[in-house]
Short mmCIF file of C-alpha atoms and ligand atoms in Angstrom, two decimals:
data_model
loop_
_atom_site.label_atom_id
_atom_site.label_comp_id
_atom_site.label_asym_id
_atom_site.label_seq_id
_atom_site.Cartn_x
_atom_site.Cartn_y
_atom_site.Cartn_z
CA MET A 1 0.00 0.00 0.00
CA LEU A 2 1.22 3.50 -0.83
CA LEU A 3 0.74 5.78 2.19
CA ASP A 4 0.14 9.55 2.03
CA ILE A 5 2.48 10.53 4.86
CA LEU A 6 5.07 8.58 6.83
CA LEU A 7 6.86 10.05 9.85
CA ILE A 8 10.22 8.44 10.64
CA ASN A 9 12.91 8.92 13.28
CA CYS A 10 10.45 9.86 16.03
CA LYS A 11 12.77 9.50 19.01
CA GLU A 12 9.77 8.77 21.19
CA LEU A 13 6.48 7.86 19.55
CA LEU A 14 3.84 7.91 22.27
CA THR A 15 1.12 5.58 21.06
CA MET A 16 -0.78 5.59 24.39
CA ASP A 17 -2.17 2.29 23.15
CA HIS A 18 -3.02 0.82 26.53
CA GLU A 19 -4.94 -2.44 26.84
CA THR A 20 -7.67 -0.67 28.77
CA LYS A 21 -9.93 2.20 27.73
CA MET A 22 -8.59 4.43 30.47
CA VAL A 23 -5.87 4.17 33.08
CA ARG A 24 -6.23 4.55 36.83
CA GLY A 25 -4.01 4.63 39.88
CA GLU A 26 -0.57 3.10 39.36
CA GLN A 27 -1.41 2.34 35.70
CA MET A 28 -1.25 6.07 35.06
CA ASN A 29 2.51 5.76 35.29
CA SER A 30 2.80 3.53 32.25
CA LEU A 31 3.30 5.14 28.88
CA PRO A 32 3.01 2.92 25.82
CA HIS A 33 5.53 4.17 23.27
CA VAL A 34 7.89 3.11 20.52
CA LYS A 35 11.52 4.17 20.64
CA ASP A 36 12.83 5.48 17.31
CA GLY A 37 9.30 5.10 16.03
CA ALA A 38 7.53 5.63 12.73
CA ILE A 39 3.89 6.19 11.88
CA GLY A 40 2.12 6.49 8.56
CA TRP A 41 -1.38 7.01 7.23
CA LYS A 42 -3.52 7.04 4.11
CA ASP A 43 -6.77 8.95 3.61
CA GLY A 44 -6.56 10.16 7.20
CA VAL A 45 -6.45 6.65 8.65
CA ILE A 46 -3.37 5.29 10.43
CA ALA A 47 -1.96 2.36 8.42
CA PHE A 48 1.39 1.75 10.09
CA VAL A 49 2.84 2.11 13.59
CA GLY A 50 6.26 0.63 14.31
CA THR A 51 9.97 1.38 14.43
CA SER A 52 11.85 3.42 11.87
CA THR A 53 13.75 0.25 10.91
CA GLU A 54 10.48 -1.59 10.23
CA ALA A 55 9.26 1.42 8.24
CA LYS A 56 12.07 1.04 5.69
CA SER A 57 9.92 -1.29 3.59
CA ILE A 58 6.89 1.04 3.70
CA LYS A 59 6.16 3.19 0.66
CA SER A 60 4.74 6.67 1.07
CA LYS A 61 4.10 9.70 -1.15
CA LYS A 62 5.70 11.89 1.51
CA ILE A 63 8.27 10.96 4.15
CA ILE A 64 8.91 13.36 7.02
CA ASP A 65 12.13 12.89 8.96
CA CYS A 66 11.27 13.87 12.55
CA ASN A 67 14.91 14.04 13.36
CA GLY A 68 14.70 12.79 16.93
CA LYS A 69 11.56 14.66 17.92
CA LEU A 70 8.74 13.58 20.19
CA VAL A 71 5.51 12.47 18.42
CA SER A 72 2.19 11.90 20.18
CA PRO A 73 -1.52 11.53 19.55
CA GLY A 74 -3.36 14.82 19.19
CA LEU A 75 -4.25 15.95 22.70
CA VAL A 76 -7.80 15.78 24.04
CA ASP A 77 -9.26 18.74 25.95
CA PRO A 78 -12.28 17.34 27.81
CA HIS A 79 -13.66 20.59 29.29
CA THR A 80 -14.05 23.87 27.40
CA HIS A 81 -16.63 26.64 27.22
CA LEU A 82 -15.71 27.33 23.60
CA VAL A 83 -18.67 29.38 22.40
CA PHE A 84 -19.33 32.78 23.95
CA GLY A 85 -19.68 36.46 23.13
CA GLY A 86 -17.43 39.21 24.45
CA SER A 87 -14.70 38.90 27.04
CA ARG A 88 -14.22 39.92 30.67
CA GLU A 89 -11.06 41.97 30.97
CA HIS A 90 -13.22 44.74 32.50
CA GLU A 91 -13.41 42.59 35.65
CA ILE A 92 -9.65 42.64 36.23
CA ALA A 93 -9.79 45.53 38.74
CA LEU A 94 -12.55 43.79 40.75
CA LYS A 95 -10.48 40.63 40.73
CA GLN A 96 -7.38 42.49 41.89
CA GLN A 97 -9.33 44.11 44.73
CA GLY A 98 -10.02 40.58 45.89
CA THR A 99 -13.71 40.37 44.99
CA PRO A 100 -14.43 36.63 44.96
CA TYR A 101 -15.60 34.91 41.77
CA LEU A 102 -18.99 34.02 43.28
CA GLU A 103 -19.47 37.60 44.53
CA ILE A 104 -18.90 39.02 41.03
CA LEU A 105 -21.49 36.52 39.79
CA LYS A 106 -23.92 37.53 42.54
CA GLN A 107 -23.60 41.16 41.52
CA GLY A 108 -24.70 40.29 38.00
CA GLY A 109 -21.21 40.17 36.48
CA GLY A 110 -19.13 37.11 35.64
CA ILE A 111 -21.14 34.51 33.75
CA HIS A 112 -24.09 36.95 33.54
CA SER A 113 -21.95 39.46 31.69
CA THR A 114 -20.94 36.81 29.16
CA VAL A 115 -24.59 35.70 28.85
CA LYS A 116 -25.55 39.24 27.83
CA ALA A 117 -22.82 39.38 25.18
CA THR A 118 -23.67 35.89 23.92
CA ARG A 119 -27.38 36.67 23.59
CA GLU A 120 -26.52 39.79 21.60
CA ALA A 121 -24.20 37.98 19.18
CA SER A 122 -25.49 36.52 15.92
CA PHE A 123 -24.86 32.90 14.95
CA GLU A 124 -22.23 34.07 12.47
CA GLN A 125 -20.43 36.20 15.04
CA LEU A 126 -20.39 33.39 17.59
CA TYR A 127 -19.23 30.92 14.96
CA ALA A 128 -16.33 33.12 13.84
CA LYS A 129 -15.20 33.79 17.40
CA ALA A 130 -15.44 30.15 18.47
CA GLN A 131 -13.58 29.08 15.34
CA PHE A 132 -10.81 31.55 16.12
CA HIS A 133 -10.38 30.03 19.59
CA LEU A 134 -10.70 26.50 18.27
CA LYS A 135 -7.88 27.09 15.80
CA ARG A 136 -5.76 28.34 18.67
CA LEU A 137 -6.58 25.24 20.73
CA ILE A 138 -5.49 23.14 17.75
CA SER A 139 -2.29 25.16 17.41
CA TYR A 140 -1.38 23.98 20.93
CA GLY A 141 -1.70 20.33 19.86
CA ILE A 142 -5.36 19.63 20.68
CA THR A 143 -7.32 17.62 18.11
CA THR A 144 -10.38 16.59 20.15
CA ILE A 145 -12.38 18.76 22.51
CA GLU A 146 -15.53 18.92 24.54
CA ALA A 147 -17.49 22.17 24.18
CA LYS A 148 -20.25 23.41 26.47
CA SER A 149 -23.13 25.80 25.98
CA GLY A 150 -24.24 27.71 29.07
CA TYR A 151 -24.06 31.37 28.11
CA GLY A 152 -27.62 31.60 26.86
CA LEU A 153 -29.69 30.43 29.82
CA GLU A 154 -32.71 30.58 27.52
CA ARG A 155 -33.81 28.40 24.64
CA GLU A 156 -32.75 30.41 21.63
CA THR A 157 -29.21 31.25 22.69
CA GLU A 158 -28.47 27.84 24.20
CA LEU A 159 -29.52 26.18 20.93
CA LYS A 160 -27.53 28.75 18.96
CA GLN A 161 -24.38 27.86 20.93
CA LEU A 162 -24.93 24.13 20.40
CA GLN A 163 -25.52 24.67 16.69
CA VAL A 164 -22.23 26.56 16.45
CA VAL A 165 -20.46 23.54 17.99
CA LYS A 166 -22.15 21.15 15.58
CA GLU A 167 -21.21 23.25 12.54
CA LEU A 168 -17.63 23.62 13.74
CA ALA A 169 -17.21 19.88 14.22
CA LYS A 170 -18.44 19.31 10.67
CA ASN A 171 -16.54 22.09 8.94
CA MET A 172 -13.27 21.65 10.85
CA ASP A 173 -13.43 17.84 10.50
CA MET A 174 -12.80 17.58 14.20
CA THR A 175 -13.99 15.26 16.96
CA ILE A 176 -16.03 17.45 19.32
CA ALA A 177 -18.18 16.25 22.19
CA SER A 178 -21.03 18.67 22.78
CA THR A 179 -22.46 19.43 26.21
CA PHE A 180 -25.65 21.25 27.13
CA LEU A 181 -24.87 23.45 30.14
CA GLY A 182 -28.12 25.40 30.33
CA ALA A 183 -27.80 25.02 34.12
CA HIS A 184 -24.70 27.21 34.32
CA ALA A 185 -26.13 30.09 36.41
CA ILE A 186 -29.50 31.30 37.66
CA PRO A 187 -30.71 34.20 35.54
CA MET A 188 -31.46 37.22 37.74
CA GLN A 189 -35.23 37.00 37.18
CA TYR A 190 -35.27 33.39 38.48
CA LYS A 191 -33.17 34.12 41.56
CA GLU A 192 -36.01 33.23 43.91
CA ASN A 193 -37.14 30.18 41.93
CA PRO A 194 -34.21 28.28 40.48
CA GLU A 195 -36.35 25.15 40.17
CA VAL A 196 -38.62 26.88 37.67
CA PHE A 197 -35.55 27.81 35.66
CA LEU A 198 -34.18 24.26 35.80
CA GLY A 199 -37.59 23.03 34.65
CA ASN A 200 -37.36 25.33 31.63
CA MET A 201 -33.90 24.00 30.78
CA ALA A 202 -35.06 20.40 31.19
CA GLU A 203 -37.86 21.11 28.72
CA LEU A 204 -35.16 21.54 26.07
CA PHE A 205 -33.75 18.04 26.53
CA GLN A 206 -35.98 16.39 23.95
CA GLU A 207 -35.40 19.02 21.30
CA ILE A 208 -31.63 18.87 21.84
CA LYS A 209 -31.73 15.09 21.61
CA ASP A 210 -33.90 15.09 18.48
CA GLN A 211 -31.61 17.55 16.72
CA GLU A 212 -28.49 15.69 17.91
CA LEU A 213 -27.11 18.88 19.39
CA ALA A 214 -25.48 17.44 22.51
CA GLU A 215 -24.31 14.16 24.00
CA PHE A 216 -23.85 15.40 27.57
CA VAL A 217 -25.75 17.47 30.10
CA ASP A 218 -23.74 19.35 32.73
CA ILE A 219 -24.69 21.52 35.73
CA PHE A 220 -22.82 24.03 37.93
CA CYS A 221 -23.42 22.52 41.39
CA GLU A 222 -22.15 25.29 43.64
CA GLU A 223 -23.10 27.46 46.60
CA GLY A 224 -25.31 30.27 45.33
CA VAL A 225 -25.85 28.47 42.04
CA PHE A 226 -27.51 25.00 41.95
CA SER A 227 -27.80 22.88 45.09
CA LEU A 228 -27.01 19.23 45.40
CA ASP A 229 -30.69 18.24 45.41
CA GLN A 230 -31.47 20.42 42.42
CA SER A 231 -28.49 18.96 40.56
CA LYS A 232 -29.57 15.42 41.36
CA ALA A 233 -33.14 15.94 40.17
CA TYR A 234 -32.07 17.77 37.00
CA LEU A 235 -29.42 15.23 36.01
CA SER A 236 -31.76 12.30 36.59
CA LEU A 237 -34.17 13.89 34.08
CA ALA A 238 -31.21 14.29 31.71
CA LYS A 239 -30.34 10.63 32.07
CA GLU A 240 -33.97 9.64 31.45
CA ALA A 241 -33.84 11.69 28.27
CA GLY A 242 -30.83 9.62 27.16
CA PHE A 243 -27.92 11.95 27.93
CA SER A 244 -24.65 11.13 29.64
CA VAL A 245 -23.97 13.55 32.46
CA LYS A 246 -21.18 15.63 33.96
CA ILE A 247 -20.98 17.98 36.94
CA HIS A 248 -19.03 21.16 37.68
CA ALA A 249 -18.47 19.79 41.17
CA ASP A 250 -16.94 21.22 44.35
CA GLU A 251 -15.16 23.96 42.43
CA ILE A 252 -15.29 26.53 45.22
CA VAL A 253 -17.34 25.21 48.15
CA THR A 254 -17.56 21.59 49.37
CA LEU A 255 -21.15 20.67 48.47
CA GLY A 256 -20.81 17.00 47.56
CA GLY A 257 -21.21 17.34 43.80
CA THR A 258 -18.30 14.94 43.36
CA GLU A 259 -19.97 12.17 45.37
CA LEU A 260 -23.16 12.81 43.42
CA ALA A 261 -21.34 12.52 40.07
CA ILE A 262 -19.87 9.18 41.10
CA GLN A 263 -23.17 7.88 42.51
CA ILE A 264 -25.10 8.62 39.33
CA GLY A 265 -22.36 7.24 37.07
CA ALA A 266 -21.40 10.54 35.47
CA ALA A 267 -18.80 10.31 32.70
CA SER A 268 -16.76 12.85 34.62
CA ALA A 269 -16.72 15.04 37.70
CA ASP A 270 -14.95 18.28 36.94
CA HIS A 271 -12.95 20.80 39.05
CA LEU A 272 -12.99 19.09 42.52
CA ILE A 273 -10.78 21.66 44.23
CA ALA A 274 -12.98 21.47 47.33
CA ALA A 275 -13.88 17.78 47.01
CA SER A 276 -14.16 15.89 50.32
CA ASP A 277 -11.81 13.09 51.36
CA LEU A 278 -14.68 10.66 50.94
CA ALA A 279 -15.16 11.79 47.34
CA VAL A 280 -11.44 11.38 46.69
CA ASP A 281 -11.62 7.79 47.97
CA MET A 282 -14.67 6.98 45.87
CA PHE A 283 -12.79 7.51 42.59
CA GLY A 284 -10.77 4.38 43.37
CA SER A 285 -13.68 2.11 42.55
CA SER A 286 -15.50 4.29 40.02
CA ASN A 287 -15.34 4.72 36.26
CA THR A 288 -16.17 8.41 36.58
CA VAL A 289 -13.10 10.33 35.44
CA ALA A 290 -11.83 13.17 37.64
CA VAL A 291 -11.31 16.06 35.21
CA LEU A 292 -8.94 18.52 36.86
CA LEU A 293 -8.53 22.11 35.73
CA PRO A 294 -5.48 23.62 37.43
CA GLY A 295 -5.58 26.65 35.11
CA THR A 296 -8.78 27.72 36.88
CA THR A 297 -7.24 27.47 40.36
CA PHE A 298 -4.27 29.44 39.04
CA TYR A 299 -6.42 32.13 37.43
CA LEU A 300 -8.82 32.43 40.38
CA ASN A 301 -5.71 32.88 42.51
CA LYS A 302 -6.69 30.10 44.89
CA GLU A 303 -4.33 28.66 47.42
CA PHE A 304 -5.31 25.03 47.02
CA TYR A 305 -5.33 22.85 43.94
CA ALA A 306 -7.40 19.71 43.38
CA LYS A 307 -5.99 16.67 45.13
CA ALA A 308 -4.72 14.88 42.04
CA ARG A 309 -2.13 12.94 44.01
CA SER A 310 -4.66 11.49 46.45
CA ILE A 311 -7.15 10.66 43.68
CA ILE A 312 -4.50 8.76 41.71
CA ASP A 313 -2.95 7.16 44.80
CA LYS A 314 -6.42 5.89 45.78
CA GLY A 315 -6.72 4.27 42.36
CA GLY A 316 -8.77 6.89 40.53
CA SER A 317 -8.55 8.02 36.94
CA VAL A 318 -7.54 11.65 36.27
CA ALA A 319 -7.80 13.77 33.13
CA LEU A 320 -6.67 17.37 32.59
CA ALA A 321 -8.37 20.17 30.67
CA THR A 322 -8.01 23.87 29.93
CA ASP A 323 -11.55 24.85 31.06
CA PHE A 324 -11.10 27.48 28.35
CA ASN A 325 -13.69 30.20 29.16
CA PRO A 326 -13.81 34.00 29.40
CA GLY A 327 -13.96 34.15 33.21
CA SER A 328 -12.11 31.61 35.28
CA SER A 329 -9.63 30.31 32.70
CA PRO A 330 -9.06 32.41 29.60
CA THR A 331 -6.38 30.25 27.95
CA GLU A 332 -6.16 27.76 25.11
CA ASN A 333 -2.71 26.64 26.23
CA ILE A 334 -3.05 23.01 27.35
CA GLN A 335 0.75 22.80 27.57
CA PHE A 336 0.68 25.37 30.38
CA ILE A 337 -1.97 23.20 32.08
CA MET A 338 0.46 20.26 31.78
CA ASN A 339 3.09 22.40 33.46
CA LEU A 340 0.73 23.34 36.30
CA ALA A 341 -0.16 19.66 36.71
CA MET A 342 3.54 18.89 37.18
CA LEU A 343 4.19 21.81 39.51
CA LYS A 344 0.97 22.21 41.49
CA LEU A 345 -0.81 18.85 41.21
CA LYS A 346 2.46 16.96 41.64
CA MET A 347 1.55 14.59 38.86
CA THR A 348 4.34 12.63 37.19
CA CYS A 349 5.05 13.33 33.53
CA GLU A 350 3.66 9.90 32.61
CA GLU A 351 0.43 10.62 34.52
CA ILE A 352 0.14 13.97 32.78
CA TRP A 353 0.39 12.46 29.30
CA ASN A 354 -2.24 9.84 30.12
CA ALA A 355 -4.42 12.63 31.52
CA VAL A 356 -4.39 14.63 28.28
CA THR A 357 -4.86 11.66 25.97
CA ILE A 358 -6.65 8.44 26.82
CA ASN A 359 -8.23 9.48 30.13
CA ALA A 360 -9.39 12.75 28.63
CA ALA A 361 -10.96 10.84 25.74
CA LYS A 362 -12.72 8.53 28.20
CA ALA A 363 -14.09 11.53 30.13
CA ILE A 364 -15.98 12.60 26.99
CA LYS A 365 -16.74 9.09 25.70
CA LYS A 366 -14.45 9.48 22.69
CA GLU A 367 -12.14 6.65 23.74
CA ASN A 368 -12.84 4.76 20.53
CA THR A 369 -11.72 7.60 18.29
CA SER A 370 -9.29 9.82 20.18
CA GLY A 371 -6.29 9.81 22.47
CA ARG A 372 -4.18 6.96 21.06
CA LEU A 373 -2.25 6.07 17.93
CA LYS A 374 -3.24 2.75 16.45
CA VAL A 375 -3.72 1.24 13.01
CA GLY A 376 -7.27 1.93 11.81
CA ARG A 377 -7.71 5.10 13.86
CA ARG A 378 -7.93 8.70 12.66
CA ALA A 379 -4.52 10.24 12.04
CA ASP A 380 -4.69 12.99 14.67
CA VAL A 381 -0.97 13.33 15.34
CA VAL A 382 1.40 15.94 16.79
CA ILE A 383 5.13 16.38 16.16
CA TRP A 384 6.70 18.31 19.04
CA ASN A 385 9.74 20.55 19.15
CA ALA A 386 10.95 18.46 22.06
CA PRO A 387 13.38 15.58 22.54
CA ASN A 388 11.24 13.69 25.06
CA TYR A 389 7.83 13.68 26.74
CA GLN A 390 9.08 15.17 30.01
CA TYR A 391 10.11 18.27 28.12
CA ILE A 392 6.55 19.57 27.58
CA PRO A 393 5.56 19.90 31.28
CA TYR A 394 9.09 21.12 31.99
CA HIS A 395 9.67 24.09 29.67
CA TYR A 396 6.69 26.31 30.41
CA GLY A 397 4.65 29.13 28.97
CA ILE A 398 5.45 28.56 25.30
CA ASN A 399 4.03 26.51 22.46
CA HIS A 400 6.13 23.43 21.67
CA VAL A 401 4.10 22.34 18.65
CA HIS A 402 6.07 21.59 15.50
CA THR A 403 3.21 20.19 13.39
CA VAL A 404 -0.39 19.15 14.03
CA PHE A 405 -2.10 16.68 11.69
CA LEU A 406 -5.87 16.56 11.92
CA ASN A 407 -7.39 13.57 10.18
CA GLY A 408 -4.07 13.22 8.34
CA GLN A 409 -3.96 16.85 7.16
CA GLU A 410 -1.32 19.32 8.26
CA VAL A 411 -3.31 22.07 10.03
CA ALA A 412 -0.79 23.79 12.33
CA LYS A 413 2.89 24.42 12.04
CA GLY A 414 5.45 26.09 14.31
CA GLY A 415 2.76 26.68 16.91
CA ALA A 416 0.38 28.48 14.53
CA TYR A 417 -2.78 27.34 12.76
CA ILE A 418 -2.32 27.33 9.00
CA ASP A 419 -5.01 29.63 7.61
CA GLU A 420 -5.52 29.39 3.88
O1 NIG B 501 -15.66 26.06 34.69
N1 NIG B 501 -17.73 27.46 37.10
C1 NIG B 501 -18.45 27.62 36.17
N2 NIG B 501 -18.12 27.69 34.90
C2 NIG B 501 -16.85 28.02 34.40
C3 NIG B 501 -16.59 29.47 34.39
C4 NIG B 501 -17.46 30.19 33.47
C5 NIG B 501 -17.24 31.66 33.45
O2 NIG B 501 -16.75 32.26 34.43
O3 NIG B 501 -17.60 32.24 32.41
C6 NIG B 501 -15.76 27.20 35.05
O4 NIG B 501 -14.99 27.71 35.89
FE1 FE B 502 -16.04 24.85 33.28
#
C-alpha cells in the first residue's frame, strides 16, 4: 500500500495504546511508546505504527524525517466553554481588589456578563469567534475537545451555541463532544425560583436530543448556584432523556457534587478543588473520570489545587483540561496546564500524558476515536519541538508544537494554525 504521509525517526512515539480504555491509579505511570518510532497514514487513517527500521519497507508519497523529535496523539481537551460572546477583561480591577468569583457573579457580572454578550451575538459572530479560539486550541496540539453551551440560559441562545459547535465539528473535521450546560447560572429574574428555571432548561432536553445537538448534560453545582438536590433531580431527568452527564463539582465550596457525580455514574466530575476526602476515595472504585482544571485554580488565585495525588494514589482516573472560558480560565494553552499539573498537582510526567490523551478521551466518551495512535484510527498526530515527553511539562509558557495533523492533514505548524 502507498501511504500519504510517513513520519520516521520519532525519538519517542507515544502511542498511548493501553490495553484498557482508560488508566487509573498506578497504571497512570505507564506510557506505551515506541523508541525510534515511525507512523504512517492514508486517507486520514493510520496504516502503520512501528519502528523506523520496520518502516524502511513502507512506501509513502511523503516521508517526514522527525529528526529525533517527540511524536504523540493529538491531545484531548475534555472541558471547554468554547462558544461565547465578548470577554471579561473589564473585571480585572474587581479581581485584583479581591472580589471573589462568586461575589462578582452575585452582583450580576461574571457569567451573567458573558450571557448578555452571547445573547446579543449573531450565529455568524459566535461561529467566527469560536472558530478563532478552536484554531488556537489546535495550534497547541489539541485535536479533540468537549465544548459546552451555558451562556444563553434561555432556549434560543443555548440552541444557537450548540448549533455553532455542531457546525464547527463538521466544517473543521474535528472530533467534538457537545455538552448542554443550560444550568450554568441562575438568571437574575429566576433568583427566587431556580427550580422553575431548571424546569425550563429540562424542557429543552428532547429538542436537543432530536436535533443531535449534545451528548452530555452538565450543571454548575455550587453554593449560590444550583444545590445538590437540584443537581440530582435535573441530572436524573437528563439521564432519562438519554444523555450522559457531567458535573461542575466542588469547584469553590464543598457541596458533595463529586460524590453525586460518582453515585449517578457521570462520565466525569470536573474541578474538585474542594472535594471531600470521601469523594477522593470513591474515585478508586469508580469509572467516573476526575477532570482537573489547574488553570482555573491558578487564574482564580486560589491557594489550594485539586488533590490529584490522592485521587491517583487511591486508584482513581484523572484527566486534565483547559476549562477554556472568558472568566475563570481564559487560555487555550493546554501545555501550560500540563506544566501546572507537574508543579501544582504533583503529577508525574507519565500521569500527565495519560491525563491529556486516553483518560481525557474517556471523560468525553471518545475513547474509541481519540487519544491513542493505532492502526485503523484517525490520524490525529502531533510532532513536538521536544526531545522527550518530560520536556513539555518542563519548559513552560510557550508553544512546543512543531506540526499538528488533523485527520491526516497538516493544520498547524510552528505553533500556529495554517489559515488558507
Ligand atoms: O468552569 N464554574 C463555572 N463555569 C466556568 C466558568 C465560566 C465563566 O466564568 O464564564 C468554570 O470555571
Ligand atoms: Fe467549566
